[in-house]
Short mmCIF file of C-alpha atoms in Angstrom, two decimals:
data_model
loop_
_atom_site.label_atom_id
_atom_site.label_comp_id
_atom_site.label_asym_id
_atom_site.label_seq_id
_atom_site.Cartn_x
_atom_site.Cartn_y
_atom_site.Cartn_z
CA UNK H 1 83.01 113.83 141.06
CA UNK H 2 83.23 111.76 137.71
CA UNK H 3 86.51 110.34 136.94
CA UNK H 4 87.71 110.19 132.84
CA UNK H 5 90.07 107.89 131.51
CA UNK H 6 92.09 110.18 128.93
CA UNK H 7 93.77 108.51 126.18
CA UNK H 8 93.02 110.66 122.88
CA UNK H 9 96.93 110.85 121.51
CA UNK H 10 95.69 114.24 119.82
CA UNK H 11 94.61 115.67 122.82
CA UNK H 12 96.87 114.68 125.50
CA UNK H 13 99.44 116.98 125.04
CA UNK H 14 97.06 120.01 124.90
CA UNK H 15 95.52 118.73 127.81
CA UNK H 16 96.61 121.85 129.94
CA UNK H 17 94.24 124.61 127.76
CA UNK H 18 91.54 122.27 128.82
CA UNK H 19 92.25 121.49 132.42
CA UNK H 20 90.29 124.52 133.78
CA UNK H 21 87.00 123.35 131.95
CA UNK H 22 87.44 119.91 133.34
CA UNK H 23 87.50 121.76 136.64
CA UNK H 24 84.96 123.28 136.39
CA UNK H 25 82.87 120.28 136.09
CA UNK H 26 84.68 118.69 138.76
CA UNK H 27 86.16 115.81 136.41
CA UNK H 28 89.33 113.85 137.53
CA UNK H 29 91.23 112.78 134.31
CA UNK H 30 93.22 109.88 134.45
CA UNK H 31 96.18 110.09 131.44
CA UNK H 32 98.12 106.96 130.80
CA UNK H 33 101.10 107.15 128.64
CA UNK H 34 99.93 106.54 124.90
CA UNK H 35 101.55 105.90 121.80
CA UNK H 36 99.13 104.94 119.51
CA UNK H 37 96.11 103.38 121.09
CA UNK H 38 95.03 101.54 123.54
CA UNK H 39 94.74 97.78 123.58
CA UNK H 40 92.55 95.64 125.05
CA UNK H 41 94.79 94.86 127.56
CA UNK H 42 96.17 98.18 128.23
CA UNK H 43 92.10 99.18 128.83
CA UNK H 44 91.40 95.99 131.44
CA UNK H 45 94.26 97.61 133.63
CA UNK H 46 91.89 100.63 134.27
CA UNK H 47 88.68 98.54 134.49
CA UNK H 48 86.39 99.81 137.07
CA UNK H 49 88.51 103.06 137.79
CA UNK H 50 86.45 105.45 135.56
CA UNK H 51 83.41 106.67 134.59
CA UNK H 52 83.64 108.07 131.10
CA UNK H 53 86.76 107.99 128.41
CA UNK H 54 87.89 110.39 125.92
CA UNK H 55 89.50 108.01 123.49
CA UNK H 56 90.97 107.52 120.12
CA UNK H 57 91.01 104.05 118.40
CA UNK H 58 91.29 102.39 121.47
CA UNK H 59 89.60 98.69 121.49
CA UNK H 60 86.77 98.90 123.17
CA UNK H 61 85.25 95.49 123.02
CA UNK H 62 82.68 93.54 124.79
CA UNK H 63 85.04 92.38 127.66
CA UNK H 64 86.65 95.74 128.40
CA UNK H 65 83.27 97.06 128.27
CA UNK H 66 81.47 94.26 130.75
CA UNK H 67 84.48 94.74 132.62
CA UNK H 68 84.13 98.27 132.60
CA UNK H 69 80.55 98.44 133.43
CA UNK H 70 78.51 99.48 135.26
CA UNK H 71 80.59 102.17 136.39
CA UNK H 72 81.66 103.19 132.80
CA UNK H 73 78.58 105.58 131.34
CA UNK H 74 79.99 107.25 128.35
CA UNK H 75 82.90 106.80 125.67
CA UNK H 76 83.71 110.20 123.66
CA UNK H 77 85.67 109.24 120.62
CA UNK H 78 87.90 112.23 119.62
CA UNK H 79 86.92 112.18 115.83
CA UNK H 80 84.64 110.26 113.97
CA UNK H 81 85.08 106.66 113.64
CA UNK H 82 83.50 104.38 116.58
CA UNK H 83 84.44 100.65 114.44
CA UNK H 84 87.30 99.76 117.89
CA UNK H 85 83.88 100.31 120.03
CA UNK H 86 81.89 97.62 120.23
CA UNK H 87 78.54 99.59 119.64
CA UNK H 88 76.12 96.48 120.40
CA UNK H 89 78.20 96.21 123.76
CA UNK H 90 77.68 99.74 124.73
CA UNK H 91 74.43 99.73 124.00
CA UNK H 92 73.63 96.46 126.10
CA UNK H 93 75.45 98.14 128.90
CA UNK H 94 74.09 101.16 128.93
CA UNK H 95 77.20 102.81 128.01
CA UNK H 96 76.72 105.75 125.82
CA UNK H 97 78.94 106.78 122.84
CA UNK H 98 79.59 109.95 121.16
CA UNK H 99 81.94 111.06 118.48
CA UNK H 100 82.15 114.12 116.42
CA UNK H 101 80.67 113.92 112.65
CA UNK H 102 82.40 115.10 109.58
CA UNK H 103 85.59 115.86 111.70
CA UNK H 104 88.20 115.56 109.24
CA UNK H 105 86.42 116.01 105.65
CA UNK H 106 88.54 118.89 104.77
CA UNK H 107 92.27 117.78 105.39
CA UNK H 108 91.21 114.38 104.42
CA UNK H 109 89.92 114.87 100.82
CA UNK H 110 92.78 117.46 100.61
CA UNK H 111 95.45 114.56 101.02
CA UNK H 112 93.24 112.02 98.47
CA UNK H 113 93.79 115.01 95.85
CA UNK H 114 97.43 115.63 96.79
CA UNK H 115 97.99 111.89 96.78
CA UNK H 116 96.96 112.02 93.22
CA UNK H 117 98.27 114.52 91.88
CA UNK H 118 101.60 113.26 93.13
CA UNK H 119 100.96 110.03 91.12
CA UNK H 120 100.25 111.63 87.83
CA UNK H 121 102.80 114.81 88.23
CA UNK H 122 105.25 112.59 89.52
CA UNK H 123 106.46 114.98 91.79
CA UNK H 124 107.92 112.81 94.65
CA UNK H 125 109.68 110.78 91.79
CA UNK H 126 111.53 113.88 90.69
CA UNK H 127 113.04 115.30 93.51
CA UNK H 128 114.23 111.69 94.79
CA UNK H 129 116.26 111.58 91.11
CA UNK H 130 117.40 115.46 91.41
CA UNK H 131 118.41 114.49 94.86
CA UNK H 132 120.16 111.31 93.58
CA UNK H 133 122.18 113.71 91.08
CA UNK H 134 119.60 112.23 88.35
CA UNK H 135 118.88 114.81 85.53
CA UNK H 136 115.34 112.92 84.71
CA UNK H 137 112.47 114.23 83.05
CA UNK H 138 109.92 111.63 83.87
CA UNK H 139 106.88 111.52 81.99
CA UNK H 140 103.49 112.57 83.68
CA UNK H 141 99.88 113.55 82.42
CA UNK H 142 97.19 115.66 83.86
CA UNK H 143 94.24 114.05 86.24
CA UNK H 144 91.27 115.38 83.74
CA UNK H 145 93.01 112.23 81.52
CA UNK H 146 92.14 110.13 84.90
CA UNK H 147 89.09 108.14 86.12
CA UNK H 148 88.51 108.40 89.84
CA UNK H 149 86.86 105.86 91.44
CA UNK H 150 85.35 106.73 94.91
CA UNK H 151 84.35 103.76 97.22
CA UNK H 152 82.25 105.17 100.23
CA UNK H 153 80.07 108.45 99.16
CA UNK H 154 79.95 109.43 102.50
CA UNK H 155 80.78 113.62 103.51
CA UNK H 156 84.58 112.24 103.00
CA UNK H 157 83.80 110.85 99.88
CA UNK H 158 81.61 113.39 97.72
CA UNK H 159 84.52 116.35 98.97
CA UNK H 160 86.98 114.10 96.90
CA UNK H 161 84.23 113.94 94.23
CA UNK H 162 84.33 117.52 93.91
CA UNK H 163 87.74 118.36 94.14
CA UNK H 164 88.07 115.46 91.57
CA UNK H 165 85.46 116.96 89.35
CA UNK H 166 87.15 120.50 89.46
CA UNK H 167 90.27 118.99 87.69
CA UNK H 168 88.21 117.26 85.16
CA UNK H 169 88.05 113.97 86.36
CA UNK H 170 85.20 111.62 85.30
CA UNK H 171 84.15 110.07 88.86
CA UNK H 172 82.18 106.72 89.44
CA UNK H 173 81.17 106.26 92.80
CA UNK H 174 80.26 102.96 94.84
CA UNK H 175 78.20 102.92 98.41
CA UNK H 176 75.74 100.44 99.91
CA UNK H 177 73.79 103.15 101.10
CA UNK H 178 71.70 105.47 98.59
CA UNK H 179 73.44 108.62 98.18
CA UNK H 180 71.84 111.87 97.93
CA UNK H 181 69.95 112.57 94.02
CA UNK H 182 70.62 115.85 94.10
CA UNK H 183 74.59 115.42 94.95
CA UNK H 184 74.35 113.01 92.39
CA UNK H 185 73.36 115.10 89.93
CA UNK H 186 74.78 118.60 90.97
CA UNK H 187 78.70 116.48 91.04
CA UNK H 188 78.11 114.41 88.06
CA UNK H 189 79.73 111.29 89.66
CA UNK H 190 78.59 108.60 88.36
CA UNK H 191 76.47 105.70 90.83
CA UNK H 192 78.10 101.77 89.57
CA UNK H 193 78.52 98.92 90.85
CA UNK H 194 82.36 97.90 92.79
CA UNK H 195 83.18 95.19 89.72
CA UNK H 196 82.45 98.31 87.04
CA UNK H 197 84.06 100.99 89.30
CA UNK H 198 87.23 98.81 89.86
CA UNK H 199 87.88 98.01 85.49
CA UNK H 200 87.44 101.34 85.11
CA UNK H 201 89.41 103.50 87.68
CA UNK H 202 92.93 104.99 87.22
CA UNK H 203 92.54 105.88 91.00
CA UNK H 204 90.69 104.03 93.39
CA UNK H 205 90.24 105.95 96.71
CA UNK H 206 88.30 104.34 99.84
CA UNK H 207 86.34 106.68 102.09
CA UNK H 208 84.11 103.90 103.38
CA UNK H 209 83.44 102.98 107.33
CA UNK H 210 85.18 99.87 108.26
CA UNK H 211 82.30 97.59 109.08
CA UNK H 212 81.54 93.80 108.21
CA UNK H 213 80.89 94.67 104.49
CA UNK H 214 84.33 96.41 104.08
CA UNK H 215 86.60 94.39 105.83
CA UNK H 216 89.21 93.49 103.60
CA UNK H 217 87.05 94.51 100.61
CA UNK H 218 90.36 94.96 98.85
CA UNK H 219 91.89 91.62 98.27
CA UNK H 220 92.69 89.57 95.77
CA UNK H 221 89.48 89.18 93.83
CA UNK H 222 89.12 93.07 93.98
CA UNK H 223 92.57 93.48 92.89
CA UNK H 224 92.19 91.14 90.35
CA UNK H 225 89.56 93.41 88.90
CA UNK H 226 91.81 96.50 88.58
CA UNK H 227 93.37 98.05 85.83
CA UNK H 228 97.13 97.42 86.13
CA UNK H 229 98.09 101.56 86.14
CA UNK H 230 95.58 101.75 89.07
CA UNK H 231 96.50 103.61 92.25
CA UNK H 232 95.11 102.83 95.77
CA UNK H 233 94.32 105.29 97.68
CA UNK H 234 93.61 104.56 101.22
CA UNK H 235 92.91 107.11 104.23
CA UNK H 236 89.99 105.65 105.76
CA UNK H 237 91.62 102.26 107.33
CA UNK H 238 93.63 99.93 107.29
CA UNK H 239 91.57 96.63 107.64
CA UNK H 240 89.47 97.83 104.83
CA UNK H 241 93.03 96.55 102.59
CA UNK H 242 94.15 92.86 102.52
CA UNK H 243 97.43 94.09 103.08
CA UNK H 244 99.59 91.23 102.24
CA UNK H 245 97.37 91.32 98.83
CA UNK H 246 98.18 94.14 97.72
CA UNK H 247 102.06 94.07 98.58
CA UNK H 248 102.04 90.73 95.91
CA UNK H 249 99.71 92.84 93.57
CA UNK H 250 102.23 95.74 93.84
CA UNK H 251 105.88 93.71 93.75
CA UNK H 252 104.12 91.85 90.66
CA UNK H 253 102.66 94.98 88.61
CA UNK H 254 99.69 93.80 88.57
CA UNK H 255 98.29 97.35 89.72
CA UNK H 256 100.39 100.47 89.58
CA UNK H 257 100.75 102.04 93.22
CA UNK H 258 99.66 102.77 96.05
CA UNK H 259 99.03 105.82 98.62
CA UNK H 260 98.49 104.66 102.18
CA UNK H 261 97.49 106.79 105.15
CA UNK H 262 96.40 103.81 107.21
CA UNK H 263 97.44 100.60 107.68
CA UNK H 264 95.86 96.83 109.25
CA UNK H 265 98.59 97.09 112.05
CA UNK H 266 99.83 100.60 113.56
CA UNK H 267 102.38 101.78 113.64
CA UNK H 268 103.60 100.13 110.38
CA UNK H 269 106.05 97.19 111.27
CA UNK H 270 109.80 98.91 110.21
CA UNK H 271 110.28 95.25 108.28
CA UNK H 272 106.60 95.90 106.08
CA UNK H 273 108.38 95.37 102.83
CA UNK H 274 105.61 98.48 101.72
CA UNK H 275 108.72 100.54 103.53
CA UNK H 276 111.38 99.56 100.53
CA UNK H 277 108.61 99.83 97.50
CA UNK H 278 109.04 103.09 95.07
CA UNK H 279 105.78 102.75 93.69
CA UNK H 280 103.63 103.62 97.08
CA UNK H 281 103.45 106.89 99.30
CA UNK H 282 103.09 106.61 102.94
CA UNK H 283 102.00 108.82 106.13
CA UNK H 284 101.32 107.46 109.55
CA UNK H 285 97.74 108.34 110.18
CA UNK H 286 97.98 111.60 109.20
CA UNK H 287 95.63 112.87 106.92
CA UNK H 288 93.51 113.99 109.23
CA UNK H 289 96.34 116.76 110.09
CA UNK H 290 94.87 120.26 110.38
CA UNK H 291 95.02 122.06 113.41
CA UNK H 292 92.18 123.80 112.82
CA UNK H 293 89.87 120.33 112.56
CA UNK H 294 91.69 119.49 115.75
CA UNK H 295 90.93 122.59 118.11
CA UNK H 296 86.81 121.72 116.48
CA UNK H 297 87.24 118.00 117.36
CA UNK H 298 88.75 119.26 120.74
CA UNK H 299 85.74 120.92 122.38
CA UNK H 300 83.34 118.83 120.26
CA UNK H 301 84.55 115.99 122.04
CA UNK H 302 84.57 117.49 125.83
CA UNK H 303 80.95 118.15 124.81
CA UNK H 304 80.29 114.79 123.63
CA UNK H 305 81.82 113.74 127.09
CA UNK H 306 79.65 115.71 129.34
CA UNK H 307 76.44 115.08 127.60
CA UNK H 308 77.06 111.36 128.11
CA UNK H 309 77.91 111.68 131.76
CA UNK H 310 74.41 113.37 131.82
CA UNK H 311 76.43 117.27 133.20
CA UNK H 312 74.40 120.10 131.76
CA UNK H 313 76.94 123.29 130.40
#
């Protein structure tokens, strides 16, 4: 009779549609109150107590792990990014780790397009000035006059290539892994270096993985490097963003704006001075938001779950 620790915020509060599966298997879920995540600490309270975990970004390091262990067998991430599990960990300790590929692609690249065409519409700007009595016509131009720059030509990344490349956008992409030729050439994007992507982009959007090579890979040498009506676009995460950085690149005009789905500490602090700037858009963690993605990422993730604890459907 396996016992799960349950602390995927997405999932929690659907948790009774899934209950008679879980049954079924004989699996005892454990469901702390979550906000957010899970902290390290918050994880060491349940050490020992379970044998698999549905999670979300919950830190998973080395010590909750070898604290964990060996009891713990499996980790299901509900989505698709594993960088708050410590991977070399898990494996050490036997602890397998599953997650569900291409989760989000859709509503993701959908909110990188809407970010931008907010930006060059000026949509948001409008209404606030209608809504301030302000008869404004504020100029705007179309994004086929815009240069996208895509950093991480992952699935998340060539979807925002194409939707770019439907609106006429020249694209230049950036990846340290090689992408596919034949995307390459069916898209037309454009394979440069960061340095030439960067002086070149109106728009900059990151789809990378957070990882060693990304960690604040925007900071102030990158910024430096922008043009000054670049945008940011950032719904991958937060760490990949120097954050303090780019709030003195932003207060000083030194790059245009910003859209930010993600940030280096969630939730965002209410005193972030990003909360009082008019040049940047913000969600909380949200472009992944489609209920449809959710109810795939739901079962994927049970799956995930009982393959790990070794249960055969």
């Amino acid at each position: 009779m396996p016992t799960v620790l349950m602390t995927a915020p997405y999932m929690i509060p659907f948790l009774e549609r899934f209950q008679s599966t879980f049954d079924k298997y004989g699996i005892t879920l454990i469901v702390p109150d979550v906000q957010e995540r899970m902290e390290e600490a918050d994880l060491l309270k349940y050490a020992g107590q379970f044998d698999g975990a549905i999670c979300g970004d919950d830190r998973y390091s080395a010590r909750v792990l070898e604290a964990c262990a060996p009891r713990l067998k499996a980790i299901s991430k509900w989505g698709t990014g594993i960088d708050s599990i410590d991977s070399i960990a898990a494996s050490r300790l036997n602890v397998k780790v599953g997650r569900t590929p291409n989760a989000f692609t859709t509503p993701v690249a959908d909110s990188v397009l809407g970010y931008m065409l907010a930006f060059v519409r000026r949509g948001p700007w409008m209404d606030a000035a209608m809504k301030r009595g302000e008869w404004e016509k504020i100029p705007g131009k179309t994004l086929s006059e815009c240069a996208l720059g895509v950093i991480g030509v992952g699935n998340i990344g060539k979807a925002v290539t194409r939707r770019a490349k439907s609106f006429g956008m020249k694209v230049l992409g950036t990846d340290i892994i090689e992408v596919d030729h034949v995307f390459v050439s069916e898209s037309g994007i454009e394979m440069t270096s960061l340095e030439y992507l960067l002086s070149n982009s109106d728009f900059i959007s990151l789809n990378c993985d957070l990882n060693p090579t990304s960690h604040h890979l925007i900071t102030t040498a990158t910024l430096a490097k922008m043009k000054p009506n670049a945008v940011v676009i950032n719904t991958a995460r937060g760490p990949i963003v120097d954050e303090p950085t780019l709030i003195a690149a932003l207060q000083s005009g030194q790059i245009a704006g910003a859209a930010l789905d993600v940030f280096e500490f969630e939730p965002l602090p209410h005193d972030s001075p990003l909360m009082k700037m008019d040049n940047v858009m913000l969600a909380p963690h949200n472009a992944n938001s489609s209920p449809a993605a959710w109810e795939r990422v739901h079962w994927s993730t049970i799956r995930n779950l009982l393959d790990g604890l070794g249960i055969k459907e």
